[in-house]
Amino acid sequence: MDKRCYRPCPAIKDDLIVVHTNGVHSIGLDFCGCEDAEVPAIQLLRMQWFPASTNKSHTAAMYSVLEQFHLLSLESKVLVYEYYNALAHLPDNTGLAEPKDHHEQFLRMIQEWHHLKMVKQSGCGHNKAVIVSTQEGECAVLYPACIREMNLPSNWDQAPPEKQWLYGATVSIDAKFRLKHKAVSKDAVDPSLSCGWAYFLKHQ
């Protein structure tokens, strides 16, 4: 940040699409083209801009907008399409100049952001080797009320009759908590970044 680059390399067509909490913007941006410079995608990440592609960085999203959508999707169940359209119309909502659609790029960044947050919060994302070796179900959050040896006394099976109900298993299905397989045409069209790591079983 405190050094001047003497070999600036402009972005593709000198135009970078940036998704921010105050709208979707088109800006001119020069990457550092020095011999010891990192690739453009790494330069964006160090500025807390999440690139939509690692080889041709033409679209990026601020960390703040990805974090904001992540929280909104959990708390208010907002969808990517509606959220992106709202951002795209923030600078000009007259409808006279419709902004270009970068919804697919934003959707890809959101998917990768969710994946990275999941492996980080499950303790599997601290280094590359751990991520690759993640086992099925390792990223799932264990429900504390489920009967497991970790939250049972050692002599739970010897409890007197009047207390045996404490260790009984109750299995039920509720519409609010039932998980269904995601309806996708095929994995080649919508590949999973963490197939089988959390709540959805690995597709056979």
GROMACS .gro file of N, CA and C in nm, residues 25-128:
model
  312
   25HIS      N    1  -2.084  -0.136  -0.901
   25HIS     CA    2  -2.011  -0.027  -0.965
   25HIS      C    3  -1.913  -0.081  -1.068
   26SER      N    4  -1.888  -0.001  -1.170
   26SER     CA    5  -1.787  -0.030  -1.271
   26SER      C    6  -1.673   0.070  -1.254
   27ILE      N    7  -1.554   0.021  -1.226
   27ILE     CA    8  -1.441   0.109  -1.197
   27ILE      C    9  -1.321   0.069  -1.282
   28GLY      N   10  -1.232   0.164  -1.302
   28GLY     CA   11  -1.104   0.136  -1.364
   28GLY      C   12  -1.004   0.097  -1.257
   29LEU      N   13  -0.930  -0.009  -1.280
   29LEU     CA   14  -0.838  -0.059  -1.178
   29LEU      C   15  -0.711  -0.110  -1.242
   30ASP      N   16  -0.598  -0.075  -1.183
   30ASP     CA   17  -0.468  -0.125  -1.228
   30ASP      C   18  -0.413  -0.220  -1.124
   31PHE      N   19  -0.375  -0.338  -1.170
   31PHE     CA   20  -0.306  -0.433  -1.083
   31PHE      C   21  -0.156  -0.406  -1.088
   32CYS      N   22  -0.087  -0.453  -0.988
   32CYS     CA   23   0.058  -0.441  -0.986
   32CYS      C   24   0.117  -0.544  -1.082
   33GLY      N   25   0.200  -0.496  -1.175
   33GLY     CA   26   0.261  -0.585  -1.273
   33GLY      C   27   0.408  -0.609  -1.251
   34CYS      N   28   0.457  -0.577  -1.133
   34CYS     CA   29   0.599  -0.598  -1.104
   34CYS      C   30   0.632  -0.748  -1.101
   35GLU      N   31   0.760  -0.779  -1.112
   35GLU     CA   32   0.802  -0.919  -1.120
   35GLU      C   33   0.767  -0.997  -0.994
   36ASP      N   34   0.776  -0.932  -0.879
   36ASP     CA   35   0.748  -1.002  -0.754
   36ASP      C   36   0.603  -0.984  -0.707
   37ALA      N   37   0.517  -0.934  -0.795
   37ALA     CA   38   0.377  -0.910  -0.757
   37ALA      C   39   0.298  -1.041  -0.757
   38GLU      N   40   0.198  -1.045  -0.673
   38GLU     CA   41   0.108  -1.160  -0.670
   38GLU      C   42   0.013  -1.154  -0.791
   39VAL      N   43  -0.052  -1.266  -0.818
   39VAL     CA   44  -0.149  -1.269  -0.927
   39VAL      C   45  -0.266  -1.176  -0.891
   40PRO      N   46  -0.340  -1.126  -0.990
   40PRO     CA   47  -0.448  -1.031  -0.962
   40PRO      C   48  -0.549  -1.079  -0.858
   41ALA      N   49  -0.583  -1.206  -0.860
   41ALA     CA   50  -0.682  -1.257  -0.764
   41ALA      C   51  -0.632  -1.241  -0.620
   42ILE      N   52  -0.505  -1.268  -0.597
   42ILE     CA   53  -0.448  -1.254  -0.462
   42ILE      C   54  -0.442  -1.107  -0.423
   43GLN      N   55  -0.411  -1.020  -0.518
   43GLN     CA   56  -0.409  -0.877  -0.489
   43GLN      C   57  -0.547  -0.828  -0.445
   44LEU      N   58  -0.651  -0.879  -0.510
   44LEU     CA   59  -0.787  -0.841  -0.471
   44LEU      C   60  -0.821  -0.893  -0.331
   45LEU      N   61  -0.784  -1.017  -0.303
   45LEU     CA   62  -0.815  -1.075  -0.173
   45LEU      C   63  -0.746  -0.999  -0.060
   46ARG      N   64  -0.624  -0.952  -0.085
   46ARG     CA   65  -0.553  -0.877   0.018
   46ARG      C   66  -0.615  -0.740   0.043
   47MET      N   67  -0.696  -0.695  -0.050
   47MET     CA   68  -0.772  -0.571  -0.031
   47MET      C   69  -0.912  -0.599   0.022
   48GLN      N   70  -0.938  -0.727   0.056
   48GLN     CA   71  -1.069  -0.774   0.102
   48GLN      C   72  -1.175  -0.756  -0.007
   49TRP      N   73  -1.133  -0.783  -0.130
   49TRP     CA   74  -1.224  -0.792  -0.244
   49TRP      C   75  -1.221  -0.937  -0.291
   50PHE      N   76  -1.337  -1.000  -0.295
   50PHE     CA   77  -1.346  -1.142  -0.331
   50PHE      C   78  -1.368  -1.155  -0.481
   51PRO      N   79  -1.272  -1.213  -0.555
   51PRO     CA   80  -1.285  -1.223  -0.701
   51PRO      C   81  -1.380  -1.335  -0.742
   52ALA      N   82  -1.450  -1.313  -0.852
   52ALA     CA   83  -1.539  -1.417  -0.904
   52ALA      C   84  -1.463  -1.524  -0.979
   53SER      N   85  -1.339  -1.494  -1.018
   53SER     CA   86  -1.256  -1.589  -1.090
   53SER      C   87  -1.112  -1.573  -1.044
   54THR      N   88  -1.038  -1.682  -1.047
   54THR     CA   89  -0.899  -1.676  -1.004
   54THR      C   90  -0.802  -1.651  -1.119
   55ASN      N   91  -0.849  -1.665  -1.243
   55ASN     CA   92  -0.758  -1.644  -1.356
   55ASN      C   93  -0.792  -1.519  -1.436
   56LYS      N   94  -0.918  -1.481  -1.444
   56LYS     CA   95  -0.957  -1.359  -1.514
   56LYS      C   96  -1.048  -1.279  -1.422
   57SER      N   97  -0.988  -1.191  -1.346
   57SER     CA   98  -1.062  -1.115  -1.245
   57SER      C   99  -1.131  -0.996  -1.311
   58HIS      N  100  -1.259  -1.014  -1.343
   58HIS     CA  101  -1.337  -0.906  -1.403
   58HIS      C  102  -1.449  -0.859  -1.310
   59THR      N  103  -1.482  -0.942  -1.210
   59THR     CA  104  -1.587  -0.909  -1.114
   59THR      C  105  -1.538  -0.945  -0.974
   60ALA      N  106  -1.569  -0.859  -0.878
   60ALA     CA  107  -1.529  -0.884  -0.740
   60ALA      C  108  -1.638  -0.831  -0.647
   61ALA      N  109  -1.642  -0.886  -0.527
   61ALA     CA  110  -1.737  -0.842  -0.425
   61ALA      C  111  -1.661  -0.809  -0.298
   62MET      N  112  -1.700  -0.701  -0.234
   62MET     CA  113  -1.637  -0.664  -0.108
   62MET      C  114  -1.671  -0.768  -0.001
   63TYR      N  115  -1.578  -0.790   0.089
   63TYR     CA  116  -1.605  -0.881   0.199
   63TYR      C  117  -1.730  -0.838   0.276
   64SER      N  118  -1.748  -0.707   0.289
   64SER     CA  119  -1.861  -0.655   0.368
   64SER      C  120  -1.995  -0.694   0.308
   65VAL      N  121  -2.006  -0.693   0.174
   65VAL     CA  122  -2.134  -0.727   0.112
   65VAL      C  123  -2.159  -0.877   0.121
   66LEU      N  124  -2.054  -0.958   0.113
   66LEU     CA  125  -2.070  -1.102   0.128
   66LEU      C  126  -2.112  -1.138   0.270
   67GLU      N  127  -2.052  -1.071   0.367
   67GLU     CA  128  -2.088  -1.097   0.507
   67GLU      C  129  -2.230  -1.049   0.535
   68GLN      N  130  -2.267  -0.936   0.476
   68GLN     CA  131  -2.403  -0.884   0.497
   68GLN      C  132  -2.507  -0.979   0.440
   69PHE      N  133  -2.484  -1.028   0.317
   69PHE     CA  134  -2.580  -1.122   0.260
   69PHE      C  135  -2.585  -1.252   0.339
   70HIS      N  136  -2.470  -1.297   0.387
   70HIS     CA  137  -2.466  -1.420   0.465
   70HIS      C  138  -2.557  -1.409   0.587
   71LEU      N  139  -2.550  -1.298   0.657
   71LEU     CA  140  -2.634  -1.279   0.775
   71LEU      C  141  -2.782  -1.263   0.736
   72LEU      N  142  -2.807  -1.189   0.629
   72LEU     CA  143  -2.946  -1.169   0.586
   72LEU      C  144  -3.009  -1.300   0.540
   73SER      N  145  -2.931  -1.383   0.473
   73SER     CA  146  -2.986  -1.511   0.426
   73SER      C  147  -3.021  -1.602   0.543
   74LEU      N  148  -2.948  -1.589   0.653
   74LEU     CA  149  -2.977  -1.671   0.771
   74LEU      C  150  -3.093  -1.616   0.852
   75GLU      N  151  -3.100  -1.484   0.865
   75GLU     CA  152  -3.200  -1.422   0.952
   75GLU      C  153  -3.332  -1.392   0.881
   76SER      N  154  -3.325  -1.347   0.755
   76SER     CA  155  -3.448  -1.307   0.685
   76SER      C  156  -3.478  -1.393   0.564
   77LYS      N  157  -3.392  -1.494   0.536
   77LYS     CA  158  -3.414  -1.587   0.425
   77LYS      C  159  -3.419  -1.518   0.289
   78VAL      N  160  -3.348  -1.406   0.276
   78VAL     CA  161  -3.347  -1.336   0.148
   78VAL      C  162  -3.269  -1.419   0.046
   79LEU      N  163  -3.312  -1.414  -0.079
   79LEU     CA  164  -3.248  -1.489  -0.186
   79LEU      C  165  -3.145  -1.403  -0.257
   80VAL      N  166  -3.050  -1.469  -0.322
   80VAL     CA  167  -2.942  -1.398  -0.391
   80VAL      C  168  -2.999  -1.308  -0.500
   81TYR      N  169  -3.096  -1.358  -0.574
   81TYR     CA  170  -3.151  -1.283  -0.687
   81TYR      C  171  -3.211  -1.150  -0.642
   82GLU      N  172  -3.295  -1.154  -0.539
   82GLU     CA  173  -3.358  -1.032  -0.490
   82GLU      C  174  -3.255  -0.937  -0.428
   83TYR      N  175  -3.161  -0.993  -0.354
   83TYR     CA  176  -3.060  -0.909  -0.290
   83TYR      C  177  -2.973  -0.839  -0.394
   84TYR      N  178  -2.930  -0.913  -0.495
   84TYR     CA  179  -2.845  -0.852  -0.598
   84TYR      C  180  -2.920  -0.745  -0.676
   85ASN      N  181  -3.046  -0.772  -0.712
   85ASN     CA  182  -3.124  -0.673  -0.785
   85ASN      C  183  -3.144  -0.546  -0.704
   86ALA      N  184  -3.161  -0.560  -0.573
   86ALA     CA  185  -3.174  -0.442  -0.488
   86ALA      C  186  -3.045  -0.361  -0.490
   87LEU      N  187  -2.931  -0.428  -0.483
   87LEU     CA  188  -2.803  -0.358  -0.488
   87LEU      C  189  -2.783  -0.290  -0.624
   88ALA      N  190  -2.820  -0.360  -0.731
   88ALA     CA  191  -2.798  -0.306  -0.865
   88ALA      C  192  -2.881  -0.181  -0.891
   89HIS      N  193  -2.995  -0.167  -0.822
   89HIS     CA  194  -3.081  -0.051  -0.845
   89HIS      C  195  -3.062   0.059  -0.741
   90LEU      N  196  -2.970   0.041  -0.649
   90LEU     CA  197  -2.946   0.145  -0.551
   90LEU      C  198  -2.894   0.275  -0.613
   91PRO      N  199  -2.794   0.271  -0.701
   91PRO     CA  200  -2.745   0.397  -0.759
   91PRO      C  201  -2.848   0.469  -0.845
   92ASP      N  202  -2.930   0.393  -0.918
   92ASP     CA  203  -3.030   0.454  -1.007
   92ASP      C  204  -3.150   0.361  -1.018
   93ASN      N  205  -3.260   0.401  -0.958
   93ASN     CA  206  -3.380   0.317  -0.957
   93ASN      C  207  -3.489   0.372  -1.048
   94THR      N  208  -3.449   0.458  -1.143
   94THR     CA  209  -3.548   0.516  -1.234
   94THR      C  210  -3.589   0.419  -1.344
   95GLY      N  211  -3.505   0.321  -1.372
   95GLY     CA  212  -3.534   0.227  -1.479
   95GLY      C  213  -3.493   0.276  -1.616
   96LEU      N  214  -3.432   0.393  -1.623
   96LEU     CA  215  -3.391   0.449  -1.752
   96LEU      C  216  -3.263   0.385  -1.803
   97ALA      N  217  -3.178   0.345  -1.712
   97ALA     CA  218  -3.051   0.282  -1.750
   97ALA      C  219  -3.038   0.152  -1.672
   98GLU      N  220  -3.084   0.044  -1.730
   98GLU     CA  221  -3.079  -0.084  -1.662
   98GLU      C  222  -2.934  -0.132  -1.651
   99PRO      N  223  -2.890  -0.168  -1.531
   99PRO     CA  224  -2.751  -0.214  -1.514
   99PRO      C  225  -2.730  -0.352  -1.576
  100LYS      N  226  -2.607  -0.380  -1.614
  100LYS     CA  227  -2.575  -0.512  -1.666
  100LYS      C  228  -2.590  -0.616  -1.556
  101ASP      N  229  -2.631  -0.734  -1.596
  101ASP     CA  230  -2.659  -0.840  -1.499
  101ASP      C  231  -2.533  -0.919  -1.468
  102HIS      N  232  -2.490  -0.913  -1.342
  102HIS     CA  233  -2.377  -0.993  -1.295
  102HIS      C  234  -2.422  -1.084  -1.181
  103HIS      N  235  -2.548  -1.125  -1.190
  103HIS     CA  236  -2.606  -1.208  -1.084
  103HIS      C  237  -2.535  -1.343  -1.073
  104GLU      N  238  -2.502  -1.405  -1.186
  104GLU     CA  239  -2.439  -1.536  -1.183
  104GLU      C  240  -2.301  -1.530  -1.116
  105GLN      N  241  -2.226  -1.424  -1.145
  105GLN     CA  242  -2.095  -1.410  -1.082
  105GLN      C  243  -2.110  -1.389  -0.931
  106PHE      N  244  -2.208  -1.310  -0.892
  106PHE     CA  245  -2.231  -1.287  -0.749
  106PHE      C  246  -2.276  -1.415  -0.681
  107LEU      N  247  -2.358  -1.493  -0.749
  107LEU     CA  248  -2.404  -1.621  -0.693
  107LEU      C  249  -2.287  -1.716  -0.670
  108ARG      N  250  -2.192  -1.717  -0.764
  108ARG     CA  251  -2.074  -1.802  -0.750
  108ARG      C  252  -1.989  -1.758  -0.630
  109MET      N  253  -1.974  -1.628  -0.614
  109MET     CA  254  -1.895  -1.578  -0.501
  109MET      C  255  -1.962  -1.609  -0.368
  110ILE      N  256  -2.095  -1.599  -0.365
  110ILE     CA  257  -2.168  -1.631  -0.242
  110ILE      C  258  -2.151  -1.779  -0.207
  111GLN      N  259  -2.158  -1.866  -0.307
  111GLN     CA  260  -2.142  -2.009  -0.282
  111GLN      C  261  -2.003  -2.038  -0.226
  112GLU      N  262  -1.901  -1.976  -0.283
  112GLU     CA  263  -1.765  -1.998  -0.234
  112GLU      C  264  -1.746  -1.938  -0.095
  113TRP      N  265  -1.809  -1.823  -0.070
  113TRP     CA  266  -1.800  -1.759   0.061
  113TRP      C  267  -1.863  -1.847   0.169
  114HIS      N  268  -1.981  -1.902   0.141
  114HIS     CA  269  -2.047  -1.991   0.236
  114HIS      C  270  -1.961  -2.115   0.262
  115HIS      N  271  -1.900  -2.166   0.156
  115HIS     CA  272  -1.814  -2.284   0.172
  115HIS      C  273  -1.695  -2.253   0.261
  116LEU      N  274  -1.630  -2.140   0.239
  116LEU     CA  275  -1.513  -2.103   0.318
  116LEU      C  276  -1.551  -2.077   0.464
  117LYS      N  277  -1.666  -2.014   0.486
  117LYS     CA  278  -1.711  -1.990   0.623
  117LYS      C  279  -1.740  -2.121   0.695
  118MET      N  280  -1.796  -2.218   0.622
  118MET     CA  281  -1.829  -2.345   0.683
  118MET      C  282  -1.703  -2.420   0.726
  119VAL      N  283  -1.605  -2.430   0.636
  119VAL     CA  284  -1.484  -2.505   0.671
  119VAL      C  285  -1.404  -2.431   0.779
  120LYS      N  286  -1.412  -2.300   0.780
  120LYS     CA  287  -1.342  -2.223   0.884
  120LYS      C  288  -1.405  -2.247   1.021
  121GLN      N  289  -1.538  -2.234   1.029
  121GLN     CA  290  -1.606  -2.245   1.157
  121GLN      C  291  -1.610  -2.388   1.209
  122SER      N  292  -1.591  -2.486   1.121
  122SER     CA  293  -1.586  -2.625   1.166
  122SER      C  294  -1.445  -2.669   1.202
  123GLY      N  295  -1.348  -2.578   1.187
  123GLY     CA  296  -1.210  -2.610   1.220
  123GLY      C  297  -1.137  -2.687   1.113
  124CYS      N  298  -1.194  -2.693   0.993
  124CYS     CA  299  -1.132  -2.770   0.884
  124CYS      C  300  -1.064  -2.680   0.781
  125GLY      N  301  -1.065  -2.549   0.801
  125GLY     CA  302  -1.015  -2.461   0.698
  125GLY      C  303  -0.889  -2.386   0.731
  126HIS      N  304  -0.811  -2.437   0.825
  126HIS     CA  305  -0.692  -2.363   0.866
  126HIS      C  306  -0.572  -2.388   0.775
  127ASN      N  307  -0.573  -2.495   0.701
  127ASN     CA  308  -0.469  -2.517   0.602
  127ASN      C  309  -0.524  -2.607   0.492
  128LYS      N  310  -0.456  -2.605   0.379
  128LYS     CA  311  -0.506  -2.675   0.261
  128LYS      C  312  -0.516  -2.825   0.283
   0.00000   0.00000   0.00000
